[in-house]
Coordinates of C-alpha atoms and ligand atoms in Angstrom, one line a residue:
M225 CA -18.3 -14.3 -27.3
M226 CA -17.8 -17.9 -26.3
I227 CA -16.2 -17.6 -22.9
P228 CA -15.1 -21.2 -22.6
R229 CA -13.1 -20.9 -25.8
L230 CA -11.4 -17.7 -24.6
I231 CA -10.4 -19.4 -21.3
E232 CA -9.1 -22.4 -23.3
R233 CA -7.0 -20.2 -25.6
K234 CA -5.4 -18.4 -22.6
R235 CA -4.9 -21.6 -20.7
D236 CA -3.0 -23.0 -23.7
G237 CA -0.7 -20.0 -23.9
H238 CA -2.3 -18.0 -26.7
A239 CA -3.1 -14.3 -26.7
L240 CA -6.7 -13.1 -26.9
E241 CA -7.6 -11.2 -30.1
P242 CA -7.8 -7.4 -30.1
G243 CA -11.1 -6.4 -28.5
E244 CA -11.7 -9.6 -26.7
W245 CA -10.4 -8.4 -23.3
R246 CA -12.5 -5.2 -23.6
E247 CA -15.6 -7.3 -24.3
L248 CA -14.9 -9.8 -21.6
I249 CA -14.4 -7.1 -18.9
G250 CA -17.5 -5.3 -20.0
A251 CA -19.6 -8.4 -19.9
Y252 CA -18.1 -9.3 -16.4
V253 CA -18.9 -5.9 -14.9
A254 CA -22.5 -6.2 -16.4
S255 CA -22.7 -9.7 -14.7
R256 CA -23.1 -11.4 -18.0
V257 CA -20.0 -13.5 -17.3
P258 CA -20.2 -15.5 -14.0
D259 CA -17.5 -15.4 -11.4
Y260 CA -16.5 -19.1 -12.0
Q261 CA -15.6 -18.3 -15.6
M262 CA -13.7 -15.1 -14.7
A263 CA -11.8 -17.0 -11.9
A264 CA -10.8 -19.7 -14.4
M265 CA -9.6 -16.9 -16.8
A266 CA -7.6 -15.2 -14.0
M267 CA -5.9 -18.5 -13.1
A268 CA -5.0 -19.0 -16.8
V269 CA -3.4 -15.5 -16.7
V270 CA -1.5 -16.4 -13.5
F271 CA 0.1 -19.3 -15.4
Q272 CA 0.4 -17.9 -18.9
G273 CA 0.7 -14.1 -18.4
L274 CA -0.4 -11.5 -20.9
T275 CA 1.3 -10.0 -23.9
P276 CA 1.9 -6.3 -23.8
D277 CA -1.0 -5.7 -26.1
E278 CA -3.3 -7.8 -24.0
L279 CA -2.2 -6.0 -20.9
N280 CA -2.8 -2.5 -22.4
E281 CA -6.3 -3.5 -23.5
L282 CA -7.0 -5.0 -20.1
V283 CA -5.9 -1.8 -18.3
D284 CA -8.0 0.4 -20.7
A285 CA -11.0 -1.8 -20.3
M286 CA -10.7 -1.6 -16.5
L287 CA -10.0 2.1 -16.5
T288 CA -13.1 2.9 -18.6
S289 CA -15.4 0.6 -16.7
G290 CA -16.4 3.6 -14.4
D291 CA -15.9 7.3 -13.7
R292 CA -12.6 9.1 -13.1
L293 CA -11.5 12.2 -11.3
E294 CA -11.4 14.9 -14.0
F295 CA -8.9 17.7 -14.0
T296 CA -9.1 19.4 -17.4
G297 CA -7.5 22.9 -17.1
Y298 CA -6.4 22.2 -13.5
P299 CA -3.4 24.4 -12.7
M300 CA -1.4 22.1 -10.5
A301 CA 0.5 18.9 -10.9
R302 CA -1.2 15.9 -9.3
V303 CA 0.9 13.2 -7.7
D304 CA 0.3 10.1 -5.7
K305 CA 2.3 7.3 -4.1
H306 CA 1.2 3.7 -4.2
S307 CA 2.6 0.8 -2.2
I308 CA 2.2 -2.8 -3.3
G309 CA 1.4 -3.6 0.3
G310 CA 3.4 -4.3 3.4
V311 CA 3.4 -4.6 7.2
G312 CA 3.8 -1.5 9.3
D313 CA 3.8 0.7 6.2
K314 CA 2.3 4.0 7.2
T315 CA 4.3 6.2 4.8
S316 CA 1.1 7.4 3.0
L317 CA -0.1 9.2 6.2
L318 CA 3.1 11.2 6.3
L319 CA 3.6 11.7 2.5
A320 CA 0.1 13.0 1.6
P321 CA 0.3 16.1 3.9
L322 CA 4.0 16.6 3.3
I323 CA 3.8 16.7 -0.5
A324 CA 0.7 18.9 -0.4
C325 CA 2.7 21.4 1.5
C326 CA 5.1 21.5 -1.5
G327 CA 2.5 23.0 -3.8
L328 CA 1.5 19.7 -5.5
A329 CA -2.0 18.3 -5.3
V330 CA -2.3 14.9 -3.7
P331 CA -5.5 13.0 -4.6
M332 CA -4.6 9.8 -2.8
I333 CA -7.0 6.8 -3.3
S334 CA -6.0 4.0 -1.0
G335 CA -7.1 0.6 0.0
R336 CA -8.0 -1.5 3.0
G337 CA -5.8 -4.2 4.6
L338 CA -5.5 -7.1 2.2
G339 CA -4.3 -10.6 3.2
H340 CA -1.5 -10.1 5.8
T341 CA -0.9 -6.5 4.7
G342 CA -2.3 -3.4 6.4
G343 CA -4.3 -0.7 4.6
T344 CA -4.2 3.1 4.7
L345 CA -7.9 3.4 5.0
D346 CA -8.1 1.3 8.1
K347 CA -5.3 3.3 9.7
L348 CA -7.1 6.6 8.9
E349 CA -10.4 5.3 10.2
S350 CA -8.8 4.6 13.6
I351 CA -9.2 8.4 14.0
A352 CA -12.7 8.9 15.4
G353 CA -15.0 10.2 12.7
F354 CA -12.6 10.1 9.9
R355 CA -14.5 9.6 6.6
T356 CA -12.7 7.8 3.8
G357 CA -15.9 7.1 1.8
L358 CA -16.0 10.4 0.0
S359 CA -17.7 10.9 -3.4
L360 CA -15.6 12.0 -6.3
A361 CA -17.2 15.5 -6.1
E362 CA -16.4 15.8 -2.4
A363 CA -12.8 14.6 -3.1
R364 CA -12.4 17.2 -5.8
S365 CA -13.7 20.0 -3.7
Q366 CA -11.4 19.2 -0.8
L367 CA -8.5 18.9 -3.1
D368 CA -9.2 22.4 -4.4
R369 CA -9.3 23.8 -0.8
L370 CA -6.5 21.9 0.9
G371 CA -4.4 20.3 -1.8
V372 CA -4.8 16.9 -0.3
V373 CA -7.5 14.3 0.1
M374 CA -7.2 10.6 1.2
L375 CA -10.1 8.4 0.2
G376 CA -11.2 4.9 -0.7
Q377 CA -12.1 3.5 -4.1
T378 CA -15.6 4.8 -4.7
P379 CA -18.3 2.6 -6.2
E380 CA -18.1 4.5 -9.4
L381 CA -14.3 4.3 -9.8
V382 CA -12.9 1.3 -11.7
P383 CA -15.8 -1.1 -10.8
A384 CA -14.1 -3.8 -12.9
D385 CA -11.2 -3.9 -10.4
R386 CA -13.5 -3.9 -7.4
K387 CA -15.2 -7.0 -8.7
L388 CA -12.2 -8.7 -10.1
Y389 CA -10.0 -8.0 -7.1
A390 CA -12.6 -9.5 -4.7
L391 CA -12.7 -12.5 -6.9
R392 CA -8.9 -12.9 -7.1
D393 CA -8.6 -12.4 -3.3
V394 CA -10.6 -15.7 -2.8
T395 CA -9.4 -17.7 -5.8
G396 CA -5.6 -17.7 -5.3
T397 CA -5.1 -15.4 -8.2
V398 CA -3.6 -12.2 -6.6
E399 CA 0.0 -13.1 -7.3
S400 CA 0.3 -12.3 -10.9
V401 CA 2.5 -9.5 -12.3
P402 CA 0.0 -8.5 -15.1
L403 CA -3.1 -8.8 -12.9
I404 CA -1.5 -6.7 -10.1
A405 CA -0.2 -4.2 -12.6
A406 CA -3.6 -3.8 -14.3
S407 CA -5.4 -3.6 -10.9
I408 CA -3.2 -0.9 -9.5
M409 CA -2.6 1.1 -12.6
S410 CA -6.2 1.3 -13.6
K411 CA -7.1 2.8 -10.2
K412 CA -4.1 5.2 -10.3
L413 CA -4.8 6.4 -13.8
A414 CA -8.5 7.0 -12.8
E415 CA -7.1 9.7 -10.5
D416 CA -5.9 11.5 -13.6
L417 CA -2.5 12.0 -12.1
T418 CA 0.5 13.7 -13.7
G419 CA 3.0 11.8 -11.6
L420 CA 3.0 8.5 -9.6
V421 CA 5.6 6.9 -7.4
L422 CA 5.4 3.2 -6.8
D423 CA 6.7 1.7 -3.6
I424 CA 7.5 -1.8 -4.7
K425 CA 7.8 -3.8 -1.5
T426 CA 10.1 -6.7 -1.8
G427 CA 10.8 -9.6 0.5
S428 CA 9.0 -12.2 2.5
G429 CA 6.3 -9.8 3.7
A430 CA 5.4 -8.6 0.2
F431 CA 2.9 -10.1 -2.3
I432 CA 5.8 -10.6 -4.7
T433 CA 8.7 -12.1 -2.8
D434 CA 11.2 -12.6 -5.6
P435 CA 13.2 -9.4 -6.3
V436 CA 13.4 -10.3 -10.0
Q437 CA 9.6 -10.5 -10.2
S438 CA 9.4 -7.2 -8.2
R439 CA 11.5 -5.5 -10.7
R440 CA 9.4 -6.9 -13.6
L441 CA 6.3 -5.7 -11.8
A442 CA 7.8 -2.2 -11.4
E443 CA 8.8 -2.1 -15.1
T444 CA 5.4 -3.3 -16.2
M445 CA 3.6 -0.6 -14.1
I446 CA 6.0 2.2 -15.2
A447 CA 5.4 1.3 -18.9
I448 CA 1.6 1.5 -18.3
G449 CA 1.9 4.9 -16.5
E450 CA 4.2 6.4 -19.0
A451 CA 2.0 5.2 -21.9
H452 CA -0.9 7.1 -20.3
G453 CA 1.1 10.4 -19.9
C454 CA 1.7 9.9 -16.1
R455 CA 5.4 10.1 -15.1
T456 CA 6.0 7.0 -13.1
I457 CA 8.9 6.0 -11.0
G458 CA 9.3 3.0 -8.7
L459 CA 11.5 2.4 -5.6
L460 CA 12.2 -1.1 -4.5
T461 CA 12.0 -1.1 -0.7
A462 CA 12.6 -3.8 1.9
M463 CA 9.6 -5.8 3.2
D464 CA 11.7 -8.5 4.8
R465 CA 10.8 -6.9 8.2
P466 CA 8.0 -4.6 9.2
L467 CA 8.5 -0.9 8.6
G468 CA 8.8 1.3 11.7
F469 CA 7.9 0.0 15.1
A470 CA 4.1 0.0 15.2
C471 CA 2.0 -2.6 13.4
G472 CA -1.8 -2.3 13.8
N473 CA -4.1 0.5 12.8
A474 CA -4.3 3.1 15.6
L475 CA -0.7 2.3 16.7
E476 CA 0.4 3.1 13.2
A477 CA -1.6 6.3 13.0
A478 CA 0.1 7.3 16.3
E479 CA 3.5 6.5 14.8
A480 CA 2.7 8.5 11.6
I481 CA 1.7 11.5 13.8
A482 CA 5.0 11.1 15.7
G483 CA 6.8 11.1 12.4
L484 CA 5.1 14.3 11.4
K485 CA 6.4 15.8 14.6
G486 CA 9.9 14.8 13.8
D487 CA 9.9 11.8 16.1
G488 CA 9.4 8.8 13.8
P489 CA 11.6 5.6 13.7
A490 CA 14.6 6.0 11.5
D491 CA 13.7 3.4 8.9
L492 CA 10.2 4.8 8.5
M493 CA 11.5 8.3 7.9
E494 CA 14.2 7.0 5.5
V495 CA 11.6 5.3 3.3
T496 CA 9.2 8.3 3.6
Y497 CA 11.9 10.8 2.5
A498 CA 13.1 8.6 -0.3
L499 CA 9.5 8.3 -1.7
G500 CA 8.8 12.0 -1.0
V501 CA 11.8 13.1 -3.0
E502 CA 10.6 11.0 -5.9
M503 CA 7.1 12.5 -5.6
L504 CA 8.6 15.9 -5.9
R505 CA 10.6 14.8 -9.0
V506 CA 7.6 13.4 -10.8
G507 CA 5.6 16.5 -9.9
R508 CA 8.1 19.2 -10.7
G509 CA 10.5 17.6 -13.1
E510 CA 14.0 16.3 -12.6
A511 CA 15.1 19.3 -10.5
G512 CA 12.3 18.2 -8.1
G513 CA 13.3 19.1 -4.6
G514 CA 15.3 17.6 -1.9
R515 CA 15.0 15.8 1.4
R516 CA 15.9 19.0 3.1
E517 CA 12.7 20.7 1.9
L518 CA 10.7 17.8 3.4
E519 CA 12.6 17.8 6.7
N520 CA 12.0 21.6 7.0
L521 CA 8.3 21.0 6.6
I522 CA 8.4 18.6 9.4
E523 CA 10.6 20.7 11.6
S524 CA 8.4 23.8 11.1
G525 CA 5.2 21.9 11.9
R526 CA 3.7 22.7 8.6
A527 CA 3.2 19.1 7.5
L528 CA 1.6 18.3 10.9
Q529 CA -0.8 21.3 10.5
K530 CA -1.7 20.1 7.0
F531 CA -2.5 16.6 8.4
R532 CA -4.6 18.3 11.1
E533 CA -6.6 20.3 8.5
M534 CA -7.1 17.1 6.4
V535 CA -8.4 15.1 9.5
E536 CA -10.8 17.9 10.3
A537 CA -12.0 18.3 6.7
Q538 CA -12.8 14.6 6.5
G539 CA -14.8 14.6 9.8
G540 CA -12.1 13.2 12.0
D541 CA -11.2 14.4 15.5
P542 CA -8.2 16.8 15.0
R543 CA -7.4 16.6 18.7
V544 CA -5.6 13.3 18.1
V545 CA -2.8 15.2 16.4
D546 CA -1.8 16.9 19.6
D547 CA -3.0 14.2 21.9
P548 CA -2.6 10.7 20.2
A549 CA -3.7 9.1 23.5
R550 CA -7.2 9.9 22.1
L551 CA -6.7 7.2 19.5
P552 CA -8.4 3.8 20.4
R553 CA -6.2 1.9 23.0
A554 CA -6.4 -1.8 23.6
P555 CA -7.2 -2.7 27.2
V556 CA -4.5 -5.4 27.5
Q557 CA -0.8 -4.7 26.9
R558 CA 1.8 -7.4 27.3
P559 CA 5.6 -7.3 26.9
L560 CA 7.7 -9.8 25.0
R561 CA 11.2 -10.0 26.5
S562 CA 14.3 -11.5 25.0
P563 CA 15.0 -15.0 26.4
E564 CA 18.7 -14.6 25.9
D565 CA 21.6 -12.3 24.8
G566 CA 21.9 -12.3 21.0
T567 CA 21.2 -10.4 17.7
V568 CA 17.8 -10.0 16.2
V569 CA 18.3 -11.7 12.8
R570 CA 14.8 -11.8 11.4
I571 CA 11.4 -10.3 12.1
E572 CA 8.9 -12.1 9.8
P573 CA 6.5 -9.5 8.5
R574 CA 4.0 -12.1 7.1
A575 CA 3.8 -13.8 10.5
V576 CA 3.4 -10.4 12.2
G577 CA 0.6 -9.5 9.7
H578 CA -1.2 -12.8 10.3
A579 CA -0.9 -12.4 14.0
I580 CA -2.6 -8.9 13.7
I581 CA -5.5 -10.5 11.8
R582 CA -5.9 -13.1 14.7
L583 CA -5.9 -10.2 17.2
G584 CA -8.8 -8.8 15.2
G585 CA -6.8 -5.9 13.6
G586 CA -7.2 -7.2 10.0
R587 CA -9.7 -9.2 8.0
A588 CA -9.9 -12.9 7.4
K589 CA -13.1 -12.2 5.3
A590 CA -13.9 -9.1 3.3
D591 CA -16.8 -8.1 5.6
D592 CA -14.9 -8.6 8.9
V593 CA -15.0 -5.6 11.2
V594 CA -11.5 -4.4 12.1
D595 CA -10.5 -3.7 15.7
P596 CA -8.5 -0.4 15.4
A597 CA -6.7 -0.7 18.8
V598 CA -4.9 -4.0 18.6
G599 CA -1.4 -4.8 17.2
F600 CA 2.2 -4.7 18.1
V601 CA 5.0 -2.3 18.8
I602 CA 8.3 -3.9 17.9
P603 CA 11.1 -1.5 18.8
V604 CA 14.0 -3.7 17.7
K605 CA 15.4 -4.2 14.2
P606 CA 17.3 -7.0 12.4
G607 CA 21.0 -6.5 13.2
Q608 CA 20.4 -5.1 16.6
R609 CA 22.1 -6.7 19.7
V610 CA 19.7 -7.4 22.5
G611 CA 20.3 -8.5 26.1
R612 CA 18.4 -11.1 28.1
G613 CA 15.2 -9.6 29.4
Q614 CA 15.3 -6.6 26.9
L615 CA 11.9 -5.6 25.5
L616 CA 11.4 -7.1 22.0
A617 CA 7.8 -6.2 21.5
T618 CA 4.6 -5.1 23.2
V619 CA 1.3 -6.8 22.3
H620 CA -1.8 -4.7 22.3
A621 CA -4.9 -7.0 22.6
R622 CA -8.6 -6.9 23.4
D623 CA -8.3 -9.7 26.1
D624 CA -5.8 -11.9 27.9
A625 CA -6.4 -15.0 25.7
S626 CA -5.7 -13.2 22.5
A627 CA -2.7 -11.5 24.0
E628 CA -1.3 -14.8 25.0
A629 CA -1.8 -16.3 21.5
A630 CA -0.2 -13.2 20.0
L631 CA 2.8 -13.5 22.2
Q632 CA 3.2 -17.1 21.0
S633 CA 3.1 -16.0 17.4
L634 CA 5.6 -13.2 18.0
R635 CA 8.0 -15.6 19.7
K636 CA 8.1 -17.5 16.4
A637 CA 8.2 -14.3 14.3
I638 CA 11.2 -12.7 16.0
H639 CA 14.4 -14.7 15.5
L640 CA 17.5 -14.3 17.5
G641 CA 20.9 -15.6 16.4
E642 CA 24.3 -14.4 15.5
R643 CA 24.3 -12.7 12.1
A644 CA 21.5 -10.7 10.5
N645 CA 21.4 -9.9 6.8
P646 CA 18.6 -7.4 6.3
W647 CA 17.9 -6.1 2.8
P648 CA 18.8 -2.5 2.0
L649 CA 15.9 -0.3 2.9
V650 CA 15.7 1.3 -0.5
S651 CA 17.6 -0.8 -3.0
H652 CA 16.7 0.3 -6.6
R653 CA 15.2 3.2 -8.4
I654 CA 13.4 2.2 -11.6
S655 CA 12.2 4.6 -14.2
K656 CA 11.5 4.4 -18.0
A657 CA 15.3 5.2 -18.4
G658 CA 16.2 2.0 -16.6
V659 CA 17.2 0.6 -13.2
E660 CA 19.6 2.4 -10.8
E661 CA 21.0 0.6 -7.9
L662 CA 20.9 2.6 -4.7
S663 CA 23.0 2.1 -1.6
S664 CA 20.7 3.0 1.3
Ligands
URA140 N1 -3.1 -4.1 -4.7 C1 -4.1 -3.9 -5.6 O1 -4.7 -2.9 -5.6 N2 -4.2 -4.8 -6.5 C2 -3.5 -6.0 -6.6 O2 -3.7 -6.8 -7.5 C3 -2.5 -6.2 -5.6 C4 -2.3 -5.2 -4.6

């Protein structure tokens, strides 16, 4: 295989021949293709895209590059939810135990914070002792016992994506519909799911900011899922502002626990229930189940109990569930107050995410250590009227200097004015049958 010729063909807008993507990915995983050639190929795909046949071959090549969870003869439906990435998005921490209480198995493989977006694994690891680095055998055994497990991508699972993703992250080649679709779907299909719900974040805080491209991404991933026998549904949800109030790992874990106690912010619960209802649908068929079933599980404390059991099973301190003050707490807390009367018109999620990284709560480089305690609580929402002196946000920082810098960033991220135009929280439902506009 002459790699430079393959790169040139893709660069010039031609499709690779059948078998060539498989061979290329195999050679890359075996380190027979250097990173610089793979980076050039990824950039060619960013500009030229992939044909449906090329995309299918790429997904299969990535999927078969490692081991998978295996469920032959398993009696239960297995469902998961995956978000494209956002700021303040802690819905996974609520949904995994909630849906497991509904008799569906939830083998949830999640990621770490990426760019300006937060990651489920970092949030879970803010709970002292919580282990996300489970082997596939450990994950399977916990799933059999509890019906839920939340873990990271193991070294044996889709190694092609581990390698390619790290390369894309540092070569400006993340933002590509076929590359994102192949990356996410190869990992999700390796979970051997029967149903998958995609949370396609849209807006300035998402990786794909253009709603038309978001829809294309959803349709691409749904086609891949359905072709592999996994019922796949996508919801387009707003990421033009952070979700919920808390942004930062331990702060978000605390907010998720509050949500499981029935005390979560309205927007967080709205998106959680919308995704949860879809998880029930892909797991049980169209009759699915309703929001009421999920609300009951929260009101009765069953979802919280399932979360407690999961924390304990994965080595975490279950006492945080009853006493979230046990989560790491930053030593410096500073308020940001409104300088005037007005309306909150925008809260820029990307700016908030970058400010968290500067506080130490995210990564600028893959091997950075994350400070779980730092972040923001922003209790206002676009459209809300505020008075002069009203609390807009609280900064949680390690020291005075970083708190001051974060306050400055937040002043630029939270815009006051006259008229807000926030996107609908959940705007579209996309399935293989087509696109449905929702009103919420
Ligand atoms: N998340 C992934 O896992 N892969 C991508 O390419 C983008 C977001």
